[in-house]
Tab-separated table of C-alpha atoms and ligand atoms in Angstrom:
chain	number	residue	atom	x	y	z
A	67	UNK	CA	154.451	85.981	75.029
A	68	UNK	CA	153.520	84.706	71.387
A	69	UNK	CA	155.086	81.071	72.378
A	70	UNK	CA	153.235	81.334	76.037
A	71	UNK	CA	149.737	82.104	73.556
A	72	UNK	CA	150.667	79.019	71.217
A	73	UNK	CA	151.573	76.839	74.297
A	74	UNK	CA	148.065	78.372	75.408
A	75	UNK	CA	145.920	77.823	72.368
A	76	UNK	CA	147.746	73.837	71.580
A	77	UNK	CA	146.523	73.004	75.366
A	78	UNK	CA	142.678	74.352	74.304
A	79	UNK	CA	142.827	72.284	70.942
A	80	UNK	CA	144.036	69.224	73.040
A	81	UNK	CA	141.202	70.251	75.885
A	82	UNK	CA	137.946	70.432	73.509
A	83	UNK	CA	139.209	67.672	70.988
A	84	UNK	CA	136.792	65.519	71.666
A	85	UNK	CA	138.218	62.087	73.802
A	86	UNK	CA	136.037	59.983	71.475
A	87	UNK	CA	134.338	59.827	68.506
A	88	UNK	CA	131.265	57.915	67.125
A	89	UNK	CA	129.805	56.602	63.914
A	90	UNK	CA	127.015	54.377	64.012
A	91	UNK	CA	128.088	51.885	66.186
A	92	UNK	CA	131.686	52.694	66.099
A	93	UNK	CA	133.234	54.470	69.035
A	94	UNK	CA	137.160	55.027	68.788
A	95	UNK	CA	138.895	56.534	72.051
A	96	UNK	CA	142.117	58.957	71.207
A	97	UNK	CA	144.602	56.741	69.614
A	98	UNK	CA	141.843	53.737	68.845
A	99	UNK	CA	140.423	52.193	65.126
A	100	UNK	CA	136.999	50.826	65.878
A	101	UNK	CA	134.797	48.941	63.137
A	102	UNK	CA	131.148	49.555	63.283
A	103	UNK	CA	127.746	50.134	61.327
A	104	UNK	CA	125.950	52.769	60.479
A	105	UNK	CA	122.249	51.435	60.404
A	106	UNK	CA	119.735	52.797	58.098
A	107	UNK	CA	116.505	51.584	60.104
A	108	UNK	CA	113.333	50.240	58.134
A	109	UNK	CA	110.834	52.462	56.492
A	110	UNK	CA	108.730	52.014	53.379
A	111	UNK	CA	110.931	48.973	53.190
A	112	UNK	CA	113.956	46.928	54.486
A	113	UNK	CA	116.430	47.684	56.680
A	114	UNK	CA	120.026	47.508	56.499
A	115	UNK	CA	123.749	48.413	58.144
A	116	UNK	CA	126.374	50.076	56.029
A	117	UNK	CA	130.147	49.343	57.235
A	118	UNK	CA	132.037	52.157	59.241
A	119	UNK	CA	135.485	52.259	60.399
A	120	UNK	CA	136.685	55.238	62.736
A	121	UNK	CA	140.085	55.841	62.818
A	122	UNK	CA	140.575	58.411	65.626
A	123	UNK	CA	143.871	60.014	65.499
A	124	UNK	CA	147.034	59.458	68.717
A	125	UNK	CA	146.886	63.788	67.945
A	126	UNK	CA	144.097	66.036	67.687
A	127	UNK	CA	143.585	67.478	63.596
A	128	UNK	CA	140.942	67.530	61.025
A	129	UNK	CA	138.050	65.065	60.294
A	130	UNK	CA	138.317	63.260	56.649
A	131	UNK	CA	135.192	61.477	55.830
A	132	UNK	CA	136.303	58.965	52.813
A	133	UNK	CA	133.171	57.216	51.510
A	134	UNK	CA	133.060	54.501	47.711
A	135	UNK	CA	130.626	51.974	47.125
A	136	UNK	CA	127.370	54.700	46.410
A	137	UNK	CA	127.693	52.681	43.200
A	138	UNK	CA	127.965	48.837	44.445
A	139	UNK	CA	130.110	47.943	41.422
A	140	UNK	CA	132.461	50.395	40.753
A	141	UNK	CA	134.778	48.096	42.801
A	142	UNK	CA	138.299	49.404	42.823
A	143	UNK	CA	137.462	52.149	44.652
A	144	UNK	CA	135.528	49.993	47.100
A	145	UNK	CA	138.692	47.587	47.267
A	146	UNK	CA	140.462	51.061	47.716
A	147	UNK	CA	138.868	52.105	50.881
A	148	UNK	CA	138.802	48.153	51.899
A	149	UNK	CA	142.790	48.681	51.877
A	150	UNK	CA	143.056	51.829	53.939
A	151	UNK	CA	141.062	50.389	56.834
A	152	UNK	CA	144.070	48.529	57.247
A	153	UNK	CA	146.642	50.622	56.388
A	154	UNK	CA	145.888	53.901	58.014
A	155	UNK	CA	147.165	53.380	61.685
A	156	UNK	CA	145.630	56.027	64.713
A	157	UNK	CA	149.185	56.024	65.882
A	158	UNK	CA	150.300	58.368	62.936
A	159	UNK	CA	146.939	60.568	62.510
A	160	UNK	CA	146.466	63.711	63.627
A	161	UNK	CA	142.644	63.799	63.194
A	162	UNK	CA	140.048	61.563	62.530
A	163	UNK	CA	139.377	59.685	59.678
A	164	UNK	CA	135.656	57.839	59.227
A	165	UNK	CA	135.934	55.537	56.340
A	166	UNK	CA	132.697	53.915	54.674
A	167	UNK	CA	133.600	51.481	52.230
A	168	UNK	CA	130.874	50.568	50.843
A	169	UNK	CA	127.380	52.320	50.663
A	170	UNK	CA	125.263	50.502	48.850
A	171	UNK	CA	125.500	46.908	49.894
A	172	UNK	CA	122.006	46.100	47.958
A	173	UNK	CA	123.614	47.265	44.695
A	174	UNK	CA	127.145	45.131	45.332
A	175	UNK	CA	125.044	41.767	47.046
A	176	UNK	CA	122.922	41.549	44.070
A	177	UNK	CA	125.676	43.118	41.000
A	178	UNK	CA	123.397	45.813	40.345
A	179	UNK	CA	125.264	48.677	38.614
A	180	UNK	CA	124.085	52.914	39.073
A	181	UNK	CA	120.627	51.841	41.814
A	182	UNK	CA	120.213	50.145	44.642
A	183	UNK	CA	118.239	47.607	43.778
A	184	UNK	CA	115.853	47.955	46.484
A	185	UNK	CA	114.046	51.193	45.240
A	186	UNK	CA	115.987	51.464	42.351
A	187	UNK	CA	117.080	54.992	42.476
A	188	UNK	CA	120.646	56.443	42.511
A	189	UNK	CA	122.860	57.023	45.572
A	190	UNK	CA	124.473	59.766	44.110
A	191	UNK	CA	121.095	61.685	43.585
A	192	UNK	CA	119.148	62.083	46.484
A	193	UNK	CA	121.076	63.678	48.699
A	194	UNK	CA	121.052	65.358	51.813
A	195	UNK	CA	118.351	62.277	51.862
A	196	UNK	CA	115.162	61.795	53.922
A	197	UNK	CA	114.403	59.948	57.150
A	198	UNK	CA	110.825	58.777	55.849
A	199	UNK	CA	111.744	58.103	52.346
A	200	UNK	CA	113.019	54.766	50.794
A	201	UNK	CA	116.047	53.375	51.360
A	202	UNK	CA	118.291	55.139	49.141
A	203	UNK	CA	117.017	58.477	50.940
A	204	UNK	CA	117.313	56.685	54.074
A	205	UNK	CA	120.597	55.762	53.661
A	206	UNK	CA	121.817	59.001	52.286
A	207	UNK	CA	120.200	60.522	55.246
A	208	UNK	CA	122.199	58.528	57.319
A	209	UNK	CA	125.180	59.296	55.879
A	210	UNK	CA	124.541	63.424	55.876
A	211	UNK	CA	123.582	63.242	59.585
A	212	UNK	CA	126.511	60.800	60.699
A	213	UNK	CA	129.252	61.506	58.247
A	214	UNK	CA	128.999	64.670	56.221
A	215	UNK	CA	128.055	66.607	59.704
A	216	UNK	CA	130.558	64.992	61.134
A	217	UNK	CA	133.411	65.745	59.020
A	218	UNK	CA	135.573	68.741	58.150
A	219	UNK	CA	136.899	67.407	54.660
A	220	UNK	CA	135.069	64.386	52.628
A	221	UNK	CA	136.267	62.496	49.403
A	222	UNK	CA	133.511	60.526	47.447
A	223	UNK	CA	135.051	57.476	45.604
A	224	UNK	CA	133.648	56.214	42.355
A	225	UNK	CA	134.973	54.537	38.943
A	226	UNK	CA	133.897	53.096	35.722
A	227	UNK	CA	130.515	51.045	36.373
A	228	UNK	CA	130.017	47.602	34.865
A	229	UNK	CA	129.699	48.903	31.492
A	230	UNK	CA	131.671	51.844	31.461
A	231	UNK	CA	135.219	51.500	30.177
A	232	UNK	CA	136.720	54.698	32.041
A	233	UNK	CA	140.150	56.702	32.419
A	234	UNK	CA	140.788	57.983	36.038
A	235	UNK	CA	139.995	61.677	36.852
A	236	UNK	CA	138.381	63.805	39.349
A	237	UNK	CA	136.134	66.858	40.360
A	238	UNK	CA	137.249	70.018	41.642
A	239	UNK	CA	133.656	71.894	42.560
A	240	UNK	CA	133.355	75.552	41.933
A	241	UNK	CA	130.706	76.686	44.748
A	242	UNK	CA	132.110	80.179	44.475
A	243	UNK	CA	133.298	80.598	48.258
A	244	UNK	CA	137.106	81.555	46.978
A	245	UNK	CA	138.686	80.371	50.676
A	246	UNK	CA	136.280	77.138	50.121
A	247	UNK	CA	137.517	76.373	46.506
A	248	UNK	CA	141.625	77.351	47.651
A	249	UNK	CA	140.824	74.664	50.220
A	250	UNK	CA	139.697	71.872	47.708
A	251	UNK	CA	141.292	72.681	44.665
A	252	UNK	CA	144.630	72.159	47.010
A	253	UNK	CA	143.146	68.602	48.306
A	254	UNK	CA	142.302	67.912	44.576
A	255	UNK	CA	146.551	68.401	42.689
A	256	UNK	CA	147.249	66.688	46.052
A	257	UNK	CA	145.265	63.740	45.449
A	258	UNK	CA	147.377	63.388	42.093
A	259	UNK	CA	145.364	62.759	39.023
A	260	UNK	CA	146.259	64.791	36.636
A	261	UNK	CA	142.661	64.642	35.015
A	262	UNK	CA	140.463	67.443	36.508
A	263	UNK	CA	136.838	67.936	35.258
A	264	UNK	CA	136.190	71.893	36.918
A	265	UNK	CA	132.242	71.293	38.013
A	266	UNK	CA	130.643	74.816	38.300
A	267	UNK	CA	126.432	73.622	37.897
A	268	UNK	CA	126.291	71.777	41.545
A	269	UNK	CA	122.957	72.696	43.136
A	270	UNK	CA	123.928	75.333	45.970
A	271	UNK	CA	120.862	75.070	48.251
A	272	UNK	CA	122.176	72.464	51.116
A	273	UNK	CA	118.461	71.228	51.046
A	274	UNK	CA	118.466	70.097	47.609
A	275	UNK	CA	122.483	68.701	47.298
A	276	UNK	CA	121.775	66.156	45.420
A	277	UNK	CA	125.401	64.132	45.249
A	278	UNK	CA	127.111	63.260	48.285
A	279	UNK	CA	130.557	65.655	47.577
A	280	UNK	CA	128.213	68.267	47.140
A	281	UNK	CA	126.279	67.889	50.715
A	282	UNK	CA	129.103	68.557	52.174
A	283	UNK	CA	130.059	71.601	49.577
A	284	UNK	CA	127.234	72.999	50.482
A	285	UNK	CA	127.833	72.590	54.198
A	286	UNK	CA	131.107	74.793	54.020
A	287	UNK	CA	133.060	71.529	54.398
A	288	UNK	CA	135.740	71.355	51.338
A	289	UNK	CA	135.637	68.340	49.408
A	290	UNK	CA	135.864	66.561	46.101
A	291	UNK	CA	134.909	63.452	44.078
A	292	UNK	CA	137.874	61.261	42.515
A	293	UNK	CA	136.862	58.184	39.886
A	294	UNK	CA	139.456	55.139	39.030
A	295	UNK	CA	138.554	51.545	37.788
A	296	UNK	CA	136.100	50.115	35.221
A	297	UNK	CA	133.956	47.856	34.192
A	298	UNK	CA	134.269	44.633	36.832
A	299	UNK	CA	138.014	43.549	37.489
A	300	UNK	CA	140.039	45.546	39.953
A	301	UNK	CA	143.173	46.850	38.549
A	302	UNK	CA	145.201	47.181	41.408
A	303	UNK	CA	146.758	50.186	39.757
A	304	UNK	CA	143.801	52.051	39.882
A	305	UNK	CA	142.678	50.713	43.776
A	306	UNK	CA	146.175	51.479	43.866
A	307	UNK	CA	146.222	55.458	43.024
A	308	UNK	CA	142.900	56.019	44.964
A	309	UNK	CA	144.660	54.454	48.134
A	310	UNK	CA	148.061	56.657	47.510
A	311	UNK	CA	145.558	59.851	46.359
A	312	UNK	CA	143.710	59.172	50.182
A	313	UNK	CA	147.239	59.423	52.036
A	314	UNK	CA	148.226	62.722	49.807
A	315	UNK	CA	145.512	64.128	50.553
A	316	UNK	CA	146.153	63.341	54.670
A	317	UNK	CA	149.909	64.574	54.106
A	318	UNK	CA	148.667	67.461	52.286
A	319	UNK	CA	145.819	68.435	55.405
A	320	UNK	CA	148.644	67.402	57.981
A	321	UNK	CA	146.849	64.428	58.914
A	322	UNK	CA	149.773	62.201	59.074
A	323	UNK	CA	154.087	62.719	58.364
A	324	UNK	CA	153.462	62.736	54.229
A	325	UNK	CA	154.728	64.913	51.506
A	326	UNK	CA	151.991	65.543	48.995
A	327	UNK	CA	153.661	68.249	45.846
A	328	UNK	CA	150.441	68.763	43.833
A	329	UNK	CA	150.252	67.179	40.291
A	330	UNK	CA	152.550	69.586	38.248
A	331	UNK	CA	150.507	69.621	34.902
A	332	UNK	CA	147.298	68.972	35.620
A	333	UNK	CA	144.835	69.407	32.643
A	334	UNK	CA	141.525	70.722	33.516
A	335	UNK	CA	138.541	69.563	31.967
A	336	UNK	CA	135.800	72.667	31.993
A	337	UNK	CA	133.177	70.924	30.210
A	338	UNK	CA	131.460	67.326	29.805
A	339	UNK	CA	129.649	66.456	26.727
A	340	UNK	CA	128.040	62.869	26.393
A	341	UNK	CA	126.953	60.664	23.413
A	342	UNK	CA	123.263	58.894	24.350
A	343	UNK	CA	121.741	56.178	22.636
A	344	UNK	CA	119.068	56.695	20.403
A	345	UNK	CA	117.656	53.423	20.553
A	346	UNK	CA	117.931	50.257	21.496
A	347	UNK	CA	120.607	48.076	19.897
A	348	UNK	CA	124.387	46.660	19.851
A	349	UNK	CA	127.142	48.913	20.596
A	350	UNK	CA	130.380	48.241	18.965
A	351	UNK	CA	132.926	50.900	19.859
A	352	UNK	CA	135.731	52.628	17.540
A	353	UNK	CA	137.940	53.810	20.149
A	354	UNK	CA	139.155	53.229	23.768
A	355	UNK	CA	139.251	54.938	26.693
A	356	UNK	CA	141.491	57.953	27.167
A	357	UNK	CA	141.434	58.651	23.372
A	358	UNK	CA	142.137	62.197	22.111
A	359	UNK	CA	139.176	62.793	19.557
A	360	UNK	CA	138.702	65.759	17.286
A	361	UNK	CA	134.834	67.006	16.483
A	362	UNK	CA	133.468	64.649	14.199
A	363	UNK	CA	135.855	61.201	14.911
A	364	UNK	CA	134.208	57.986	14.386
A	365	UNK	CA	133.997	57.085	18.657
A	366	UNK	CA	131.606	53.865	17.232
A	367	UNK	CA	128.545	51.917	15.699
A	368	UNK	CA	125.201	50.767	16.885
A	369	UNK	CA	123.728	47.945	14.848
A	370	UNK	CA	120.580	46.342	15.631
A	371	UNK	CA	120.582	42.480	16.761
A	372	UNK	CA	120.839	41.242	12.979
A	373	UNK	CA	124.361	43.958	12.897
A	374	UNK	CA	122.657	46.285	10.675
A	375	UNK	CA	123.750	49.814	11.240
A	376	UNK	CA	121.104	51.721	13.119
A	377	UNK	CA	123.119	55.216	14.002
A	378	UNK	CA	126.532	55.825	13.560
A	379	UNK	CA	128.487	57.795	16.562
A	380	UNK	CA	130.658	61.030	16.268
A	381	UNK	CA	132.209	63.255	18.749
A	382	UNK	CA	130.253	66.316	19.045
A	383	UNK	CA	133.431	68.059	20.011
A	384	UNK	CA	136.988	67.783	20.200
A	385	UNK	CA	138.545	66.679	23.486
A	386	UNK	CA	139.398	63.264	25.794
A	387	UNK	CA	137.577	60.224	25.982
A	388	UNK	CA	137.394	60.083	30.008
A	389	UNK	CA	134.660	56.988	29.717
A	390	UNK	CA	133.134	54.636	26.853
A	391	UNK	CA	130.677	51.729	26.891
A	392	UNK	CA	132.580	48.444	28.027
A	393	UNK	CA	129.938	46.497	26.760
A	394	UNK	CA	127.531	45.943	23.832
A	395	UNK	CA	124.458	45.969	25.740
A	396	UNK	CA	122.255	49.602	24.938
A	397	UNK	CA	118.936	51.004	25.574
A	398	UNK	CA	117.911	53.832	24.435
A	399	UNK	CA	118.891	56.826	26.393
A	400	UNK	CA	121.850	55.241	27.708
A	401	UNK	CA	125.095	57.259	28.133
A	402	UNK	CA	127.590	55.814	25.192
A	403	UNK	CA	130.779	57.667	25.798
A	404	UNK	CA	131.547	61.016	27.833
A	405	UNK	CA	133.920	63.510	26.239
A	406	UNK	CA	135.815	66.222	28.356
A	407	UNK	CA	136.611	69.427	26.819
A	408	UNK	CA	140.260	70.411	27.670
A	409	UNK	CA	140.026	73.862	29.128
A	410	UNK	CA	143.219	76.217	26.698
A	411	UNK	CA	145.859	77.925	28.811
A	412	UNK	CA	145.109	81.192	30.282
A	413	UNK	CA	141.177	80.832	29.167
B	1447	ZN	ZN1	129.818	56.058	40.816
């Protein structure tokens, strides 16, 4: 009886999985990888298509939505998705996997780091978006109604920006649903950086999600947000462990034949404090990325243009360097370095 019931139930799954699946332009039959757009029409101002590739499964499984590029220059983790368009084969997915490698082609055409230069906001901010705003609300509009809805599971790629000099890590979201946060704190050791910053402040109205991970947090769809690479070259280490975290975190769904053991010591990060610039000047830092810093170490200088010392930088607390400025360039207000308080054992 209880086989004759599973033979019953796998037959439904295969029945209502749906024969095809679309993405903007992209249709993929069962078994098929189909490259595509998802176009963000004109409004207030321009046009313009962000690149989709659907990769729907030989088997019927989960959807994983896998977008980078919100920031057009944090470029391993574009290269990163670039690299699993190719490598991730329908044949061996069970599931559907939508892959967008690159959301903010204004920002990466024109070398634009944190805005798209069209309307200059942030594509991290504005989410769920707005079909009558600019064209970063546009765009993340788009990408709720298309991708986000779509999916069952998402990963948001980032890494260091142009000038941030940045150790890998990601986000495990607290949104309080325990099931939810089992779900994505699993995805998260499978993924396999060690670095974990625990994120318990996300907005929790789905109307007002602000970052993309968080849309579809909010939507009851567990999720995270993973950062490798820094300031301009691609390492392709780091493109390297955002491509391997992807297919761990497959394995770990039962996407595809892979085992994914979570990270055995991972070291969770429970809260973020950041040095800003006071004014404008020259920064000149004291330590690297990934440094251990006590409260009070020297992290660097900022002189004006004639390298006279105009405010002298400290961590405010003790704890990990996870990102630094790469460069000297500084305005006022501008994030210098981010510090991650370690959370203590059994705290
Ligand atoms: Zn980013």
């Amino acid at each position: 009886m209880t086989k004759l019931l599973i033979a019953v139930a796998l037959f439904l799954s295969v029945q209502t999985a749906p024969a095809s699946f679309t993405v903007g332009t992209a249709t993929a039959a069962r078994g098929e990888k189909k490259l595509g757009a998802l176009q963000v029409p004109a409004g207030v101002d321009a046009a313009y298509d962000i690149p989709v590739a659907v990769i729907h499964g030989a088997h019927p499984g989960p959807v994983l939505a896998v977008v980078a590029g919100a920031h057009g220059t944090e470029y391993a983790s574009i290269i990163a998705v670039e690299r699993l368009i190719d490598r991730i084969q329908p044949a061996d997915v069970s599931g559907t996997v939508i892959l967008v490698p690159l959301a903010n082609v204004p920002s990466f055409e024109r070398i634009v780091p944190h805005v798209n230069p069209t309307d200059g906001k942030n594509m991290n901010r504005f989410y769920p978006g707005d079909s009558t705003g600019t064209q970063t609300e546009r765009a993340s509009w788009a990408i709720t109604k298309q991708v986000v809805e779509q999916c069952d599971h998402l990963i948001d790629l980032h890494g260091g920006d142009l000038d941030e000099n940045l150790r890998p890590y990601s986000y495990w979201t607290v949104t309080g649903n325990q099931k939810q946060d089992e779900i994505s704190r699993g995805m998260v050791l499978a993924f396999g950086l060690p670095h974990v910053i625990i994120s318990v402040d996300r907005p929790k109205d789905p109307a007002a999600s602000r970052y993309l991970e968080n849309t579809a947090s909010t939507r009851g769809k567990p999720s995270f947000t993973a950062e490798a690479g820094r300031s301009g070259p691609v390492d392709a280490r780091d493109a390297g462990v955002l491509v391997e975290g992807v297919l761990n975190v497959m394995g770990h769904l039962r996407m595809m034949k892979r085992a994914a053991p979570p990270v055995k010591n991972p070291i969770w990060i429970e809260r973020l404090v950041t040095v800003a610039a006071e004014r404008d000047g020259m920064f000149h830092p004291a330590v690297d990325r990934d440094a251990h810093v006590s409260k009070g170490t020297k992290i660097g200088v900022v002189t004006d243009y004639l390298n006279r010392p105009l405010q002298e930088l400290v961590a405010p607390e003790a704890g990990i360097v996870l990102f630094i400025r790469a460069v000297p360039s500084l305005k006022k207000g501008d994030t210098i370095a981010s510090v991650g308080v370690v959370k203590k054992a059994g705290s």
